[in-house]
PDB file of C-alpha atoms in Angstrom:
ATOM      1  CA  MET A  17     -33.368  -5.634 -14.923  1.00 75.00           C
ATOM      2  CA  GLU A  18     -29.919  -6.296 -16.875  1.00 80.00           C
ATOM      3  CA  VAL A  19     -28.934  -2.908 -16.084  1.00 83.00           C
ATOM      4  CA  PHE A  20     -29.465  -2.660 -12.335  1.00 87.00           C
ATOM      5  CA  LEU A  21     -27.993  -6.489 -12.137  1.00 88.00           C
ATOM      6  CA  GLN A  22     -24.296  -5.227 -14.185  1.00 89.00           C
ATOM      7  CA  GLN A  23     -24.464  -2.452 -12.061  1.00 90.00           C
ATOM      8  CA  LEU A  24     -24.265  -4.186  -8.801  1.00 92.00           C
ATOM      9  CA  ILE A  25     -21.336  -6.274 -10.565  1.00 91.00           C
ATOM     10  CA  ASN A  26     -20.111  -2.783 -11.217  1.00 91.00           C
ATOM     11  CA  GLY A  27     -20.445  -1.916  -7.756  1.00 93.00           C
ATOM     12  CA  ILE A  28     -19.446  -4.742  -6.085  1.00 94.00           C
ATOM     13  CA  SER A  29     -16.409  -4.314  -7.606  1.00 93.00           C
ATOM     14  CA  LEU A  30     -15.566  -0.333  -6.656  1.00 93.00           C
ATOM     15  CA  GLY A  31     -17.313  -1.394  -3.123  1.00 94.00           C
ATOM     16  CA  SER A  32     -14.276  -4.248  -2.591  1.00 94.00           C
ATOM     17  CA  ILE A  33     -11.644  -1.195  -3.360  1.00 95.00           C
ATOM     18  CA  TYR A  34     -13.764   1.353  -0.687  1.00 95.00           C
ATOM     19  CA  ALA A  35     -13.849  -1.933   1.666  1.00 95.00           C
ATOM     20  CA  LEU A  36     -10.411  -2.381   1.784  1.00 94.00           C
ATOM     21  CA  ILE A  37      -9.408   1.496   2.200  1.00 95.00           C
ATOM     22  CA  ALA A  38     -11.851   1.852   4.970  1.00 94.00           C
ATOM     23  CA  LEU A  39     -10.635  -1.016   7.202  1.00 93.00           C
ATOM     24  CA  GLY A  40      -7.338   1.134   7.488  1.00 91.00           C
ATOM     25  CA  TYR A  41      -9.870   4.040   8.604  1.00 91.00           C
ATOM     26  CA  THR A  42     -11.611   1.905  10.931  1.00 92.00           C
ATOM     27  CA  MET A  43      -8.786   0.259  12.429  1.00 92.00           C
ATOM     28  CA  VAL A  44      -6.951   3.298  13.312  1.00 91.00           C
ATOM     29  CA  TYR A  45      -9.964   4.898  14.796  1.00 90.00           C
ATOM     30  CA  GLY A  46     -10.715   1.782  17.008  1.00 87.00           C
ATOM     31  CA  ILE A  47      -7.487   2.160  18.624  1.00 90.00           C
ATOM     32  CA  VAL A  48      -6.057   5.532  18.936  1.00 87.00           C
ATOM     33  CA  GLN A  49      -9.270   7.643  17.796  1.00 86.00           C
ATOM     34  CA  LEU A  50      -7.679   9.060  14.874  1.00 87.00           C
ATOM     35  CA  ILE A  51      -9.131   9.749  11.907  1.00 88.00           C
ATOM     36  CA  ASN A  52      -5.859   9.294   9.386  1.00 91.00           C
ATOM     37  CA  PHE A  53      -6.621  11.121   6.618  1.00 90.00           C
ATOM     38  CA  ALA A  54      -3.256  10.544   5.071  1.00 93.00           C
ATOM     39  CA  HIS A  55      -4.712   6.913   4.571  1.00 94.00           C
ATOM     40  CA  GLY A  56      -5.785   7.336   1.083  1.00 94.00           C
ATOM     41  CA  ASP A  57      -2.871   8.723  -0.128  1.00 96.00           C
ATOM     42  CA  VAL A  58      -1.022   5.650   1.487  1.00 96.00           C
ATOM     43  CA  TYR A  59      -3.522   3.890  -1.190  1.00 96.00           C
ATOM     44  CA  MET A  60      -1.711   6.122  -3.824  1.00 96.00           C
ATOM     45  CA  VAL A  61       1.783   4.956  -3.044  1.00 97.00           C
ATOM     46  CA  GLY A  62       0.572   1.278  -3.348  1.00 96.00           C
ATOM     47  CA  ALA A  63      -0.522   2.040  -6.546  1.00 96.00           C
ATOM     48  CA  TYR A  64       3.065   3.518  -7.811  1.00 96.00           C
ATOM     49  CA  LEU A  65       4.625   0.787  -5.863  1.00 96.00           C
ATOM     50  CA  GLY A  66       2.490  -1.937  -7.936  1.00 95.00           C
ATOM     51  CA  PHE A  67       3.154   0.188 -11.077  1.00 95.00           C
ATOM     52  CA  PHE A  68       7.405   0.029 -10.306  1.00 95.00           C
ATOM     53  CA  ALA A  69       7.403  -3.580 -10.110  1.00 95.00           C
ATOM     54  CA  THR A  70       5.368  -4.365 -12.828  1.00 94.00           C
ATOM     55  CA  ALA A  71       6.626  -1.955 -15.377  1.00 92.00           C
ATOM     56  CA  ILE A  72       9.668  -0.868 -14.128  1.00 93.00           C
ATOM     57  CA  LEU A  73      11.135  -4.363 -12.587  1.00 93.00           C
ATOM     58  CA  GLY A  74       8.834  -6.904 -14.654  1.00 91.00           C
ATOM     59  CA  TRP A  75       6.836  -8.564 -11.916  1.00 93.00           C
ATOM     60  CA  SER A  76       4.174 -10.394 -12.281  1.00 92.00           C
ATOM     61  CA  PHE A  77       0.582  -9.136 -10.125  1.00 93.00           C
ATOM     62  CA  LEU A  78       0.888 -11.243  -7.012  1.00 94.00           C
ATOM     63  CA  PRO A  79       4.609 -10.638  -6.401  1.00 95.00           C
ATOM     64  CA  ALA A  80       4.092  -6.786  -7.121  1.00 95.00           C
ATOM     65  CA  LEU A  81       1.114  -6.892  -4.964  1.00 96.00           C
ATOM     66  CA  VAL A  82       2.971  -8.528  -1.754  1.00 96.00           C
ATOM     67  CA  MET A  83       5.769  -6.138  -2.230  1.00 97.00           C
ATOM     68  CA  ALA A  84       3.478  -3.006  -2.373  1.00 97.00           C
ATOM     69  CA  MET A  85       1.686  -4.312   0.927  1.00 97.00           C
ATOM     70  CA  ILE A  86       4.928  -5.093   2.712  1.00 97.00           C
ATOM     71  CA  VAL A  87       6.981  -1.584   1.754  1.00 97.00           C
ATOM     72  CA  CYS A  88       2.999   0.453   2.858  1.00 97.00           C
ATOM     73  CA  ALA A  89       3.256  -1.763   5.574  1.00 97.00           C
ATOM     74  CA  ILE A  90       6.653  -0.393   6.995  1.00 97.00           C
ATOM     75  CA  LEU A  91       5.356   3.291   5.858  1.00 97.00           C
ATOM     76  CA  GLY A  92       2.348   3.225   7.853  1.00 96.00           C
ATOM     77  CA  VAL A  93       4.796   2.498  10.956  1.00 96.00           C
ATOM     78  CA  VAL A  94       6.912   5.267   9.862  1.00 96.00           C
ATOM     79  CA  ILE A  95       4.042   7.620   9.699  1.00 96.00           C
ATOM     80  CA  GLU A  96       2.421   6.483  13.411  1.00 95.00           C
ATOM     81  CA  LYS A  97       6.056   6.644  14.734  1.00 95.00           C
ATOM     82  CA  LEU A  98       7.280  10.518  13.590  1.00 95.00           C
ATOM     83  CA  ALA A  99       4.010  12.072  12.782  1.00 94.00           C
ATOM     84  CA  TYR A 100       1.216  10.659  15.388  1.00 93.00           C
ATOM     85  CA  LYS A 101       3.016   8.842  18.655  1.00 93.00           C
ATOM     86  CA  PRO A 102       4.495  11.913  19.560  1.00 92.00           C
ATOM     87  CA  LEU A 103       0.564  13.692  19.674  1.00 90.00           C
ATOM     88  CA  ARG A 104      -0.942  10.668  21.275  1.00 86.00           C
ATOM     89  CA  ASN A 105      -1.796  12.926  24.413  1.00 84.00           C
ATOM     90  CA  ALA A 106      -2.323  16.192  22.377  1.00 86.00           C
ATOM     91  CA  PRO A 107      -5.707  17.607  21.172  1.00 88.00           C
ATOM     92  CA  ARG A 108      -7.703  15.872  18.776  1.00 85.00           C
ATOM     93  CA  ILE A 109      -7.581  18.667  16.292  1.00 90.00           C
ATOM     94  CA  THR A 110      -3.623  18.583  16.826  1.00 92.00           C
ATOM     95  CA  ALA A 111      -3.346  15.060  15.478  1.00 90.00           C
ATOM     96  CA  LEU A 112      -6.318  15.890  12.788  1.00 90.00           C
ATOM     97  CA  ILE A 113      -3.998  18.723  11.119  1.00 94.00           C
ATOM     98  CA  THR A 114      -1.233  16.374  10.984  1.00 95.00           C
ATOM     99  CA  ALA A 115      -3.028  13.958   9.298  1.00 94.00           C
ATOM    100  CA  ILE A 116      -3.504  16.358   6.469  1.00 94.00           C
ATOM    101  CA  GLY A 117      -0.390  17.668   6.607  1.00 95.00           C
ATOM    102  CA  VAL A 118       0.812  13.711   6.508  1.00 96.00           C
ATOM    103  CA  SER A 119      -1.301  13.808   3.247  1.00 96.00           C
ATOM    104  CA  LEU A 120      -0.150  16.231   1.220  1.00 96.00           C
ATOM    105  CA  PHE A 121       3.373  15.521   1.564  1.00 96.00           C
ATOM    106  CA  LEU A 122       2.804  12.091   0.662  1.00 96.00           C
ATOM    107  CA  GLU A 123       1.021  13.714  -2.349  1.00 96.00           C
ATOM    108  CA  TYR A 124       3.402  16.017  -3.393  1.00 95.00           C
ATOM    109  CA  GLY A 125       6.386  14.623  -2.494  1.00 96.00           C
ATOM    110  CA  THR A 126       5.089  11.664  -4.802  1.00 95.00           C
ATOM    111  CA  MET A 127       4.955  14.696  -7.449  1.00 95.00           C
ATOM    112  CA  LEU A 128       8.111  15.981  -7.184  1.00 95.00           C
ATOM    113  CA  LEU A 129       9.463  12.012  -7.337  1.00 94.00           C
ATOM    114  CA  VAL A 130       7.733  10.752 -10.570  1.00 92.00           C
ATOM    115  CA  THR A 131       6.254  14.681 -11.898  1.00 91.00           C
ATOM    116  CA  PRO A 132       2.525  15.073 -11.747  1.00 92.00           C
ATOM    117  CA  GLN A 133       1.610  13.512 -15.279  1.00 92.00           C
ATOM    118  CA  VAL A 134      -0.989  10.307 -15.368  1.00 92.00           C
ATOM    119  CA  ARG A 135       0.939   6.663 -15.994  1.00 92.00           C
ATOM    120  CA  THR A 136      -0.696   4.036 -17.478  1.00 91.00           C
ATOM    121  CA  PHE A 137      -0.364   0.248 -15.549  1.00 90.00           C
ATOM    122  CA  PRO A 138       1.208  -2.240 -17.684  1.00 87.00           C
ATOM    123  CA  GLN A 139      -1.467  -5.222 -18.459  1.00 86.00           C
ATOM    124  CA  VAL A 140      -0.175  -7.421 -16.339  1.00 87.00           C
ATOM    125  CA  LEU A 141      -3.658  -9.119 -16.341  1.00 84.00           C
ATOM    126  CA  PRO A 142      -5.058  -9.453 -20.210  1.00 82.00           C
ATOM    127  CA  GLU A 143      -8.575  -8.646 -19.717  1.00 82.00           C
ATOM    128  CA  VAL A 144     -11.108 -11.937 -20.248  1.00 87.00           C
ATOM    129  CA  GLN A 145     -14.773 -10.767 -20.404  1.00 87.00           C
ATOM    130  CA  TRP A 146     -17.586 -13.676 -19.680  1.00 87.00           C
ATOM    131  CA  LYS A 147     -21.471 -13.167 -20.602  1.00 84.00           C
ATOM    132  CA  LEU A 148     -23.826 -14.143 -17.881  1.00 80.00           C
ATOM    133  CA  LEU A 149     -26.877 -13.510 -19.539  1.00 77.00           C
ATOM    134  CA  GLY A 150     -28.186 -11.522 -22.766  1.00 76.00           C
ATOM    135  CA  ASN A 151     -25.507  -8.586 -22.271  1.00 80.00           C
ATOM    136  CA  LEU A 152     -24.517  -9.121 -18.910  1.00 86.00           C
ATOM    137  CA  THR A 153     -20.916  -9.794 -18.173  1.00 88.00           C
ATOM    138  CA  VAL A 154     -18.042 -10.058 -15.828  1.00 90.00           C
ATOM    139  CA  SER A 155     -14.412  -9.829 -16.158  1.00 90.00           C
ATOM    140  CA  ASN A 156     -11.622 -11.710 -14.642  1.00 91.00           C
ATOM    141  CA  ARG A 157     -10.503  -8.847 -13.437  1.00 91.00           C
ATOM    142  CA  GLN A 158     -13.643  -7.879 -11.661  1.00 92.00           C
ATOM    143  CA  VAL A 159     -13.252 -11.978 -10.304  1.00 93.00           C
ATOM    144  CA  ILE A 160      -9.743 -11.404  -9.044  1.00 94.00           C
ATOM    145  CA  ILE A 161     -10.512  -8.190  -7.102  1.00 94.00           C
ATOM    146  CA  LEU A 162     -13.083  -9.653  -5.038  1.00 94.00           C
ATOM    147  CA  VAL A 163     -11.661 -13.130  -4.473  1.00 95.00           C
ATOM    148  CA  ILE A 164      -8.325 -10.782  -3.561  1.00 95.00           C
ATOM    149  CA  THR A 165     -10.552  -8.548  -1.379  1.00 94.00           C
ATOM    150  CA  ILE A 166     -12.680 -11.565   0.314  1.00 94.00           C
ATOM    151  CA  VAL A 167      -9.302 -13.387   0.678  1.00 95.00           C
ATOM    152  CA  LEU A 168      -7.667 -10.185   2.624  1.00 95.00           C
ATOM    153  CA  MET A 169     -11.330  -9.724   4.652  1.00 94.00           C
ATOM    154  CA  VAL A 170     -10.930 -12.848   5.976  1.00 93.00           C
ATOM    155  CA  LEU A 171      -7.388 -12.927   6.554  1.00 95.00           C
ATOM    156  CA  LEU A 172      -8.213  -9.746   8.683  1.00 94.00           C
ATOM    157  CA  GLN A 173     -10.858 -11.712  10.851  1.00 92.00           C
ATOM    158  CA  TYR A 174      -8.313 -14.458  11.756  1.00 94.00           C
ATOM    159  CA  ILE A 175      -5.446 -12.204  12.776  1.00 94.00           C
ATOM    160  CA  VAL A 176      -7.692  -9.496  14.768  1.00 92.00           C
ATOM    161  CA  HIS A 177     -10.022 -12.613  16.308  1.00 91.00           C
ATOM    162  CA  LYS A 178      -7.349 -15.830  16.558  1.00 91.00           C
ATOM    163  CA  THR A 179      -3.834 -14.059  16.814  1.00 93.00           C
ATOM    164  CA  LYS A 180      -2.167 -12.778  19.620  1.00 93.00           C
ATOM    165  CA  ILE A 181      -1.468  -9.509  18.339  1.00 94.00           C
ATOM    166  CA  GLY A 182      -5.043  -9.440  17.386  1.00 93.00           C
ATOM    167  CA  LYS A 183      -7.012 -10.027  20.519  1.00 93.00           C
ATOM    168  CA  ALA A 184      -3.859  -6.995  21.725  1.00 94.00           C
ATOM    169  CA  MET A 185      -5.821  -4.662  19.278  1.00 93.00           C
ATOM    170  CA  ARG A 186      -8.837  -5.921  20.738  1.00 91.00           C
ATOM    171  CA  ALA A 187      -8.001  -5.523  24.447  1.00 93.00           C
ATOM    172  CA  VAL A 188      -6.077  -1.599  23.880  1.00 92.00           C
ATOM    173  CA  SER A 189      -9.421  -0.660  21.501  1.00 89.00           C
ATOM    174  CA  TYR A 190     -11.331  -1.381  24.354  1.00 88.00           C
ATOM    175  CA  ASP A 191      -9.301   0.377  27.161  1.00 88.00           C
ATOM    176  CA  LYS A 192      -6.009   1.123  26.386  1.00 88.00           C
ATOM    177  CA  GLN A 193      -4.718   1.432  30.546  1.00 89.00           C
ATOM    178  CA  ALA A 194      -6.428  -1.502  31.609  1.00 92.00           C
ATOM    179  CA  ALA A 195      -4.221  -3.329  28.287  1.00 91.00           C
ATOM    180  CA  GLN A 196      -1.052  -2.256  29.087  1.00 90.00           C
ATOM    181  CA  LEU A 197      -1.674  -2.601  32.618  1.00 90.00           C
ATOM    182  CA  MET A 198      -1.958  -6.343  32.114  1.00 90.00           C
ATOM    183  CA  GLY A 199       1.363  -5.859  30.483  1.00 91.00           C
ATOM    184  CA  ILE A 200      -0.028  -5.050  26.374  1.00 92.00           C
ATOM    185  CA  ASN A 201       2.656  -3.361  24.593  1.00 93.00           C
ATOM    186  CA  VAL A 202       0.138  -0.756  23.099  1.00 92.00           C
ATOM    187  CA  ASN A 203       3.163   1.250  21.170  1.00 92.00           C
ATOM    188  CA  GLN A 204       3.727  -2.138  19.379  1.00 94.00           C
ATOM    189  CA  THR A 205       0.222  -2.471  19.050  1.00 95.00           C
ATOM    190  CA  ILE A 206      -0.793   0.764  17.095  1.00 94.00           C
ATOM    191  CA  SER A 207       2.050   0.204  15.552  1.00 94.00           C
ATOM    192  CA  ALA A 208       0.834  -3.382  13.989  1.00 95.00           C
ATOM    193  CA  THR A 209      -2.939  -1.420  13.480  1.00 95.00           C
ATOM    194  CA  PHE A 210      -1.161   0.866  11.033  1.00 96.00           C
ATOM    195  CA  ALA A 211       0.959  -1.839   9.119  1.00 96.00           C
ATOM    196  CA  ILE A 212      -2.215  -3.895   8.828  1.00 96.00           C
ATOM    197  CA  GLY A 213      -4.037  -1.167   7.532  1.00 95.00           C
ATOM    198  CA  SER A 214      -1.633   0.267   5.650  1.00 96.00           C
ATOM    199  CA  ALA A 215      -0.983  -3.140   3.393  1.00 97.00           C
ATOM    200  CA  LEU A 216      -4.954  -3.029   2.980  1.00 96.00           C
ATOM    201  CA  ALA A 217      -4.889   0.239   1.264  1.00 96.00           C
ATOM    202  CA  ALA A 218      -1.916  -0.784  -0.780  1.00 96.00           C
ATOM    203  CA  ALA A 219      -3.561  -3.721  -1.891  1.00 96.00           C
ATOM    204  CA  ALA A 220      -6.373  -1.151  -3.087  1.00 96.00           C
ATOM    205  CA  GLY A 221      -4.085   1.097  -4.874  1.00 95.00           C
ATOM    206  CA  VAL A 222      -2.786  -2.233  -6.883  1.00 95.00           C
ATOM    207  CA  LEU A 223      -5.858  -3.493  -7.568  1.00 95.00           C
ATOM    208  CA  VAL A 224      -6.857  -0.051  -8.733  1.00 94.00           C
ATOM    209  CA  GLY A 225      -4.344  -0.221 -11.111  1.00 93.00           C
ATOM    210  CA  ILE A 226      -5.173  -3.262 -13.088  1.00 91.00           C
ATOM    211  CA  TYR A 227      -8.898  -2.481 -13.131  1.00 90.00           C
ATOM    212  CA  TYR A 228      -8.494   1.164 -14.246  1.00 89.00           C
ATOM    213  CA  ASN A 229      -5.068   1.000 -16.015  1.00 88.00           C
ATOM    214  CA  ALA A 230      -4.121   4.647 -15.128  1.00 90.00           C
ATOM    215  CA  ILE A 231      -3.029   6.522 -11.509  1.00 94.00           C
ATOM    216  CA  ASN A 232      -1.845   9.642 -10.781  1.00 94.00           C
ATOM    217  CA  PRO A 233      -0.144  11.653  -7.181  1.00 95.00           C
ATOM    218  CA  LEU A 234      -3.618  12.652  -6.539  1.00 94.00           C
ATOM    219  CA  MET A 235      -5.453   9.523  -6.848  1.00 94.00           C
ATOM    220  CA  GLY A 236      -5.930   8.785  -3.084  1.00 93.00           C
ATOM    221  CA  ILE A 237      -8.058  12.329  -2.321  1.00 93.00           C
ATOM    222  CA  MET A 238     -11.221  11.335  -3.358  1.00 93.00           C
ATOM    223  CA  PRO A 239     -11.200   7.400  -3.248  1.00 92.00           C
ATOM    224  CA  GLY A 240      -9.832   8.490   0.596  1.00 93.00           C
ATOM    225  CA  LEU A 241     -12.368  10.443   1.179  1.00 92.00           C
ATOM    226  CA  LYS A 242     -15.227   8.186  -0.210  1.00 93.00           C
ATOM    227  CA  ALA A 243     -14.162   4.757   2.144  1.00 93.00           C
ATOM    228  CA  PHE A 244     -14.212   7.330   5.330  1.00 92.00           C
ATOM    229  CA  VAL A 245     -17.737   7.410   4.345  1.00 92.00           C
ATOM    230  CA  ALA A 246     -17.943   4.022   4.005  1.00 93.00           C
ATOM    231  CA  ALA A 247     -16.342   3.623   7.273  1.00 92.00           C
ATOM    232  CA  VAL A 248     -18.735   6.166   8.644  1.00 91.00           C
ATOM    233  CA  LEU A 249     -21.361   4.275   7.241  1.00 92.00           C
ATOM    234  CA  GLY A 250     -20.934   1.358   8.676  1.00 91.00           C
ATOM    235  CA  GLY A 251     -19.630   2.513  11.985  1.00 88.00           C
ATOM    236  CA  ILE A 252     -15.982   4.080  12.258  1.00 85.00           C
ATOM    237  CA  GLY A 253     -14.064   1.907  14.483  1.00 83.00           C
ATOM    238  CA  ILE A 254     -15.921  -1.120  13.890  1.00 88.00           C
ATOM    239  CA  ILE A 255     -14.569  -3.883  11.551  1.00 88.00           C
ATOM    240  CA  PRO A 256     -17.688  -5.808   9.705  1.00 90.00           C
ATOM    241  CA  GLY A 257     -19.188  -1.892   9.638  1.00 91.00           C
ATOM    242  CA  ALA A 258     -16.495  -1.135   7.471  1.00 91.00           C
ATOM    243  CA  MET A 259     -16.894  -4.154   4.958  1.00 93.00           C
ATOM    244  CA  THR A 260     -20.721  -3.376   4.440  1.00 93.00           C
ATOM    245  CA  GLY A 261     -20.144   0.220   4.153  1.00 93.00           C
ATOM    246  CA  GLY A 262     -17.353   0.085   1.769  1.00 94.00           C
ATOM    247  CA  PHE A 263     -19.616  -2.339  -0.954  1.00 94.00           C
ATOM    248  CA  LEU A 264     -22.354  -0.263   0.175  1.00 94.00           C
ATOM    249  CA  LEU A 265     -21.024   2.798  -0.810  1.00 94.00           C
ATOM    250  CA  GLY A 266     -19.664   1.229  -4.094  1.00 93.00           C
ATOM    251  CA  ILE A 267     -22.843  -0.259  -5.282  1.00 94.00           C
ATOM    252  CA  VAL A 268     -24.856   2.618  -4.400  1.00 93.00           C
ATOM    253  CA  GLU A 269     -22.187   4.861  -6.894  1.00 92.00           C
ATOM    254  CA  ALA A 270     -22.361   2.273  -9.803  1.00 91.00           C
ATOM    255  CA  MET A 271     -26.107   2.696  -9.612  1.00 91.00           C
ATOM    256  CA  VAL A 272     -26.062   6.061  -9.974  1.00 91.00           C
ATOM    257  CA  SER A 273     -23.649   6.095 -12.557  1.00 87.00           C
ATOM    258  CA  GLY A 274     -25.911   2.887 -14.304  1.00 84.00           C
ATOM    259  CA  TYR A 275     -28.645   5.082 -14.280  1.00 81.00           C
ATOM    260  CA  GLY A 276     -27.556   8.040 -16.234  1.00 73.00           C
ATOM    261  CA  LYS A 277     -26.558  10.763 -13.239  1.00 76.00           C
ATOM    262  CA  SER A 278     -22.674   9.767 -13.550  1.00 76.00           C
ATOM    263  CA  LEU A 279     -21.990  13.852 -12.731  1.00 80.00           C
ATOM    264  CA  TYR A 280     -23.770  13.124  -8.849  1.00 83.00           C
ATOM    265  CA  ARG A 281     -21.797   9.696  -8.327  1.00 83.00           C
ATOM    266  CA  ASP A 282     -19.009  11.696  -5.982  1.00 86.00           C
ATOM    267  CA  PRO A 283     -22.025  14.045  -4.555  1.00 89.00           C
ATOM    268  CA  VAL A 284     -23.894  11.147  -3.576  1.00 89.00           C
ATOM    269  CA  ALA A 285     -21.345   9.747  -1.156  1.00 88.00           C
ATOM    270  CA  PHE A 286     -21.388  12.673   0.997  1.00 90.00           C
ATOM    271  CA  VAL A 287     -25.145  12.928   0.753  1.00 91.00           C
ATOM    272  CA  ILE A 288     -25.092   9.553   2.419  1.00 89.00           C
ATOM    273  CA  LEU A 289     -22.855  10.745   4.898  1.00 89.00           C
ATOM    274  CA  ILE A 290     -25.203  13.544   6.020  1.00 92.00           C
ATOM    275  CA  ILE A 291     -28.031  10.958   6.161  1.00 91.00           C
ATOM    276  CA  ILE A 292     -26.163   8.756   8.184  1.00 89.00           C
ATOM    277  CA  LEU A 293     -25.041  11.711  10.358  1.00 88.00           C
ATOM    278  CA  ILE A 294     -28.497  12.825  11.004  1.00 91.00           C
ATOM    279  CA  VAL A 295     -30.501   9.534  11.551  1.00 90.00           C
ATOM    280  CA  LYS A 296     -28.058   7.053  12.983  1.00 88.00           C
ATOM    281  CA  PRO A 297     -24.403   8.771  13.720  1.00 87.00           C
ATOM    282  CA  ALA A 298     -22.892   5.940  15.411  1.00 87.00           C
ATOM    283  CA  GLY A 299     -23.255   3.631  11.622  1.00 87.00           C
ATOM    284  CA  LEU A 300     -25.221   0.559  10.466  1.00 87.00           C
ATOM    285  CA  PHE A 301     -23.485  -1.600  13.203  1.00 86.00           C
ATOM    286  CA  GLY A 302     -22.781   0.599  15.723  1.00 75.00           C
ATOM    287  CA  LYS A 303     -24.511   0.000  19.194  1.00 67.00           C
ATOM    288  CA  ASN A 304     -22.840   1.881  21.649  1.00 49.00           C
ATOM    289  CA  VAL A 305     -19.363   3.538  22.466  1.00 45.00           C
ATOM    290  CA  ARG A 306     -17.260   0.762  23.342  1.00 44.00           C
ATOM    291  CA  GLU A 307     -18.116  -1.374  20.524  1.00 42.00           C
ATOM    292  CA  LYS A 308     -15.259  -1.233  18.740  1.00 46.00           C
ATOM    293  CA  VAL A 309     -12.286  -3.146  16.407  1.00 50.00           C
TER     294      VAL A 309
END
């Protein structure tokens, strides 16, 4: 039972990261029906921005987090304007290939700028361990990751349901043409969606930096793919589904590792993807094709 509870704690921390990345996938898909495979690399750029702010500029954790989110939000808008907007009416396969191209550009462009070597993230948050029951422990970093994730998710829900841009996002996700006829600026709404999703990915990148203390230019590939699995698991295009899918995937992965099968922690995510596509293709929260953001 102790092992189970410890891995549950570890899984919630890991799931928080997957959930933040998955939200970007699901928001973009809900608006423009595009699987943005460059999203994992925006997460990687966010981690490097956090590293730059803490290691080079000497900033503390929160200013570095905010800076990374702002810069990646701008990066997300630039990617949308330059790479995806010209292809909005093109076949989906064209946009998908472009997303892969943007992903490779970000990965190898980062390698060119900072070299491929692994960087050690500064100890901006000295680790403190608290014992709960027996050998069950939780660290201050795990608590911070969970708290920041919850705060960002609550903020996202507020934006989507209570603000003008959020209402525009929901309108565009249901019917883009009708929204345009009602006076909604579709281009601006799509750009805002990319900005918010990219900011969340950047937050995940910085949180991973403080949790694992190591970053590299290819760090976005596997978490990006797993976050995509989480989005599909919860129901691609549905925000609560992305949150739930992220946490579930993190917990499952932690359980597999905790019970001595760490070699299978990566394959298990894709086994889940295959099962969910066979059993319930719409995902856990998916009910009909029009239930989106």
